[in-house]
Coordinates of C-alpha atoms in Angstrom, one line a residue:
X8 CA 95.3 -50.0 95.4
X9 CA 95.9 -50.7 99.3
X10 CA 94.1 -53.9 98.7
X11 CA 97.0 -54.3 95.9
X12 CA 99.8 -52.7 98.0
X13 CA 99.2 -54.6 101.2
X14 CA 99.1 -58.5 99.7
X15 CA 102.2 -57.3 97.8
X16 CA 103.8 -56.7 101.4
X17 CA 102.5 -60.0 102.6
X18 CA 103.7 -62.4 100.2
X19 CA 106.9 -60.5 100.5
X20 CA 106.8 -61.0 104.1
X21 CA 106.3 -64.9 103.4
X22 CA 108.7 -65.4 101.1
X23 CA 111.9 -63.8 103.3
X24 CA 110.2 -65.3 106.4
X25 CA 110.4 -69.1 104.3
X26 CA 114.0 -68.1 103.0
X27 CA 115.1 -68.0 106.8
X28 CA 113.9 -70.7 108.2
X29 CA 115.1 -72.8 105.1
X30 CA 118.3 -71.4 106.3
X31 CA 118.0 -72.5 109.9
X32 CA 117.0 -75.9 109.2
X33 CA 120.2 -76.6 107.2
X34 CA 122.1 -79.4 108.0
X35 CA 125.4 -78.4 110.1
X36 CA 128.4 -79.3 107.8
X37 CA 130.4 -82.6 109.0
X38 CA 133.7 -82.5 110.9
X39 CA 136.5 -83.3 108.4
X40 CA 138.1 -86.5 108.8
X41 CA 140.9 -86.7 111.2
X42 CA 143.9 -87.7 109.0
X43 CA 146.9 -89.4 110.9
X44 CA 150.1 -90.2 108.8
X45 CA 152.9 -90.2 112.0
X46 CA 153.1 -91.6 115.6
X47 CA 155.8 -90.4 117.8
X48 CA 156.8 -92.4 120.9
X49 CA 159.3 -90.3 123.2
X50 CA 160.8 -93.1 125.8
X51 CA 162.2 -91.6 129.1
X52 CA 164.5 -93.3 131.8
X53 CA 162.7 -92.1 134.9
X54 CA 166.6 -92.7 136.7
X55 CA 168.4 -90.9 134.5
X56 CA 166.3 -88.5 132.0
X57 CA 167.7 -90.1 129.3
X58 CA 165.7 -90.7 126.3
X59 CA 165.2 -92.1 122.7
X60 CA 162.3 -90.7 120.2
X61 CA 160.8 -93.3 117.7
X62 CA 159.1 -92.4 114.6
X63 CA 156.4 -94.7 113.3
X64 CA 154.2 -94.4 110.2
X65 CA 150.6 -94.6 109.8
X66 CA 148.5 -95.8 106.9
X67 CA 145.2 -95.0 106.7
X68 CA 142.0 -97.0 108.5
X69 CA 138.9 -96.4 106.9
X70 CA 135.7 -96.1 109.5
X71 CA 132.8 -94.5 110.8
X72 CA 133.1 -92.0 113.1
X73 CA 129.6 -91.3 113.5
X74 CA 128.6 -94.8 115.0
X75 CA 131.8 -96.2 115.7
X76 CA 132.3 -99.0 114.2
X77 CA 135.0 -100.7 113.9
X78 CA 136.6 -102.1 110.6
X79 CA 140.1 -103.7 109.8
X80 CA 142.7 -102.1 107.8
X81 CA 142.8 -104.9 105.0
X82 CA 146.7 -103.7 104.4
X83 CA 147.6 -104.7 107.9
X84 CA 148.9 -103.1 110.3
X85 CA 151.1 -99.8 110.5
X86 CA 154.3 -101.1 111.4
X87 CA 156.3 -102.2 108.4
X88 CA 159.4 -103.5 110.0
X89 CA 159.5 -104.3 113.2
X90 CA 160.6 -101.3 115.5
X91 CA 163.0 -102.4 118.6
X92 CA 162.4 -100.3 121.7
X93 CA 165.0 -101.4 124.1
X94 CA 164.6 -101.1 127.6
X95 CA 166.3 -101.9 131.3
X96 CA 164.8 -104.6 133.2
X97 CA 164.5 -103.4 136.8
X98 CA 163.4 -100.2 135.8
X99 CA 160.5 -97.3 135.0
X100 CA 160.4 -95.1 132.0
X101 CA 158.1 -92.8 130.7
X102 CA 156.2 -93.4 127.3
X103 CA 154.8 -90.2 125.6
X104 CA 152.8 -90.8 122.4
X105 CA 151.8 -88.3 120.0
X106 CA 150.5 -88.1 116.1
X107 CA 150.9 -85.5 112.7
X108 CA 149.7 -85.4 110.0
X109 CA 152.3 -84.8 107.6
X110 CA 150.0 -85.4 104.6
X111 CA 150.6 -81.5 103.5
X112 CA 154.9 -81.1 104.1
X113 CA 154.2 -77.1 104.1
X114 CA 151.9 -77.4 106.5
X115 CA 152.1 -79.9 109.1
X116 CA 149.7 -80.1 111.6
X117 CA 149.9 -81.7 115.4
X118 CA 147.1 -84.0 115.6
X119 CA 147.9 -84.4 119.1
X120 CA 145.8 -81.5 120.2
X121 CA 143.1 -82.5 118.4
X122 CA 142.7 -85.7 120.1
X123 CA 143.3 -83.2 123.8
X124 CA 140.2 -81.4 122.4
X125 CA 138.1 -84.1 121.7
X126 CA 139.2 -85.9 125.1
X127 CA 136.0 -87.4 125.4
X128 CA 136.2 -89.4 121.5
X129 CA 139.7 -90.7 122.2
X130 CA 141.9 -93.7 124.1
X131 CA 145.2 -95.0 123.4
X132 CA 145.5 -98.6 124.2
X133 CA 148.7 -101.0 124.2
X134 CA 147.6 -104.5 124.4
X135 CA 151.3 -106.5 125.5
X136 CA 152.3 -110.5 124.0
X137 CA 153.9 -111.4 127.1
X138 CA 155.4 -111.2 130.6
X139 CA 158.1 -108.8 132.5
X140 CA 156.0 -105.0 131.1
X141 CA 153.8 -103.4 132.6
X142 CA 152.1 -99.6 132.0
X143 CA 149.7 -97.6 134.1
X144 CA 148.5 -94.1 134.0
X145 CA 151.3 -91.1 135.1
X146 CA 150.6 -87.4 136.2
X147 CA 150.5 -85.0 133.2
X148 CA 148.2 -87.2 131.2
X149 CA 145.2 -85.6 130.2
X150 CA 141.8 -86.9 131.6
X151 CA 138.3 -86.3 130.0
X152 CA 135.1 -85.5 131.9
X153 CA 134.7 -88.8 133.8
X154 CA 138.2 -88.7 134.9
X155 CA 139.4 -91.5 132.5
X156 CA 143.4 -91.1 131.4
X157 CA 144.1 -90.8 127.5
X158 CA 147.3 -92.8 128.2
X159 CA 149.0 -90.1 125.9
X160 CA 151.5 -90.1 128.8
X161 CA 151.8 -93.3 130.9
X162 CA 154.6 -95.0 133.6
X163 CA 156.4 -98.4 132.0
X164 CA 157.5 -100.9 134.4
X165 CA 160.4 -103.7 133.7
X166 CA 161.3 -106.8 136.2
X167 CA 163.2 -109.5 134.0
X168 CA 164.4 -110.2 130.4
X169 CA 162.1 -110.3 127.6
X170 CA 160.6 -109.5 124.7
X171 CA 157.3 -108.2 124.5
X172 CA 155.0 -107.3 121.2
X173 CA 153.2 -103.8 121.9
X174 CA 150.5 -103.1 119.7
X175 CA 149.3 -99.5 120.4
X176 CA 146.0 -98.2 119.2
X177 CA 144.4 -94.7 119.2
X178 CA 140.3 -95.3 119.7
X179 CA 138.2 -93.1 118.6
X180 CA 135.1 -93.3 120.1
X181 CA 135.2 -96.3 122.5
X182 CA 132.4 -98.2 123.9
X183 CA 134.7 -98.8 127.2
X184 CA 137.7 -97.0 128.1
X185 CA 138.9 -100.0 130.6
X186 CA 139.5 -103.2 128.8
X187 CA 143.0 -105.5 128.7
X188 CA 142.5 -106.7 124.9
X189 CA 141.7 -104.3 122.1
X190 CA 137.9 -105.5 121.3
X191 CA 137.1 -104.5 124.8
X192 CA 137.1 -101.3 124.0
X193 CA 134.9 -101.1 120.5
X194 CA 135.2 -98.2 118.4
X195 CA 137.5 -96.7 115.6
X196 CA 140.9 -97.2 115.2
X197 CA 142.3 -94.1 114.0
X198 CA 145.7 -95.1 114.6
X199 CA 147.5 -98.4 114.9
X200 CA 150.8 -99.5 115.3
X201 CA 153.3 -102.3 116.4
X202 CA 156.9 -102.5 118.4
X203 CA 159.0 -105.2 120.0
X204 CA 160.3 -104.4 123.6
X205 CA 163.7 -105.8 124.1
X206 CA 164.1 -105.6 128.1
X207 CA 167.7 -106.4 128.6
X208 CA 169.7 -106.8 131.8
X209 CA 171.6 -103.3 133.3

């Protein structure tokens, strides 16, 4: 009877001790994917304060966030018609970008701070078609661990008349987080979209 009573306990024993680890060894869930359906562009005259907010939206880029890789939305780009931003030549604004998703109207959701919290995983890039721009990083940007800018927040610079295609990316995962055309950077494109910059005389 304790012969009896005592494998009883061990084979018990065995079977909660197997249950456990089974648990332990289960695969952590995967992040949801990030889901960007607006990109807001607030343009500031650093002379004046003044500004103008520009709306653009997003379609969807399909890609693998777990290796990075980068792959082409086959619609094109996220842009529709072209949006004018018009500018000052001679002078320095201020370009804060930021993205929702709008994809639930009761619940939208500021994917901004998503891509704060995951600092690391992101870049915004805009690769300029021509002469007379410039951008650099500007205080109040965020920085990740090695110190890099997000370029959420950066300083626009104008000289002479022109117009200038922007093309602005969000990156997710980059290779490179210093680059002057978009493939230097590798990674995802979570978000893409295009403008015209009309720099005009005072």
């Amino acid at each position: 009877m304790f012969k009896s009573t005592y494998f009883k306990a061990a084979l018990l024993s065995s079977i909660l001790l197997f249950i456990s680890c089974d648990k332990d060894d289960a695969p952590e869930a995967e992040n949801e994917m990030e889901v960007f359906t607006k990109a807001i562009i607030k343009v500031t005259n650093l002379s004046d304060d003044s500004s103008e907010t520009y709306d653009f939206e997003v379609e969807e880029h399909d890609h693998d966030h777990d290796h990075g890789v980068l792959v082409q939305n086959q619609e094109g780009d996220d842009h529709g018609d072209h949006t004018e931003i018009e500018l000052e030549s001679g002078s320095e604004y201020k370009f804060e970008i930021s993205f929702l998703n709008e994809s639930d109207p009761n619940n939208v959701i500021d994917m901004t701070d998503e891509v704060i919290e995951e600092k690391d995983e992101h870049h915004v890039f805009y690769e300029l078609a021509g002469d007379g721009i410039s951008y650099a990083t500007m205080s109040g940007d965020t920085l990740d661990s090695d110190g890099n800018a997000l370029n959420l927040v950066t300083k626009w610079t104008t000289t002479t008349e022109t117009v200038v295609e922007v093309e602005a990316y969000l990156i997710h995962q980059p290779t490179s987080k210093v680059g002057t055309t978009r493939d230097d950077f590798g990674g995802a494109t979570d978000v893409e979209i295009e403008f015209e910059a009309h720099v005009e005389a005072e």
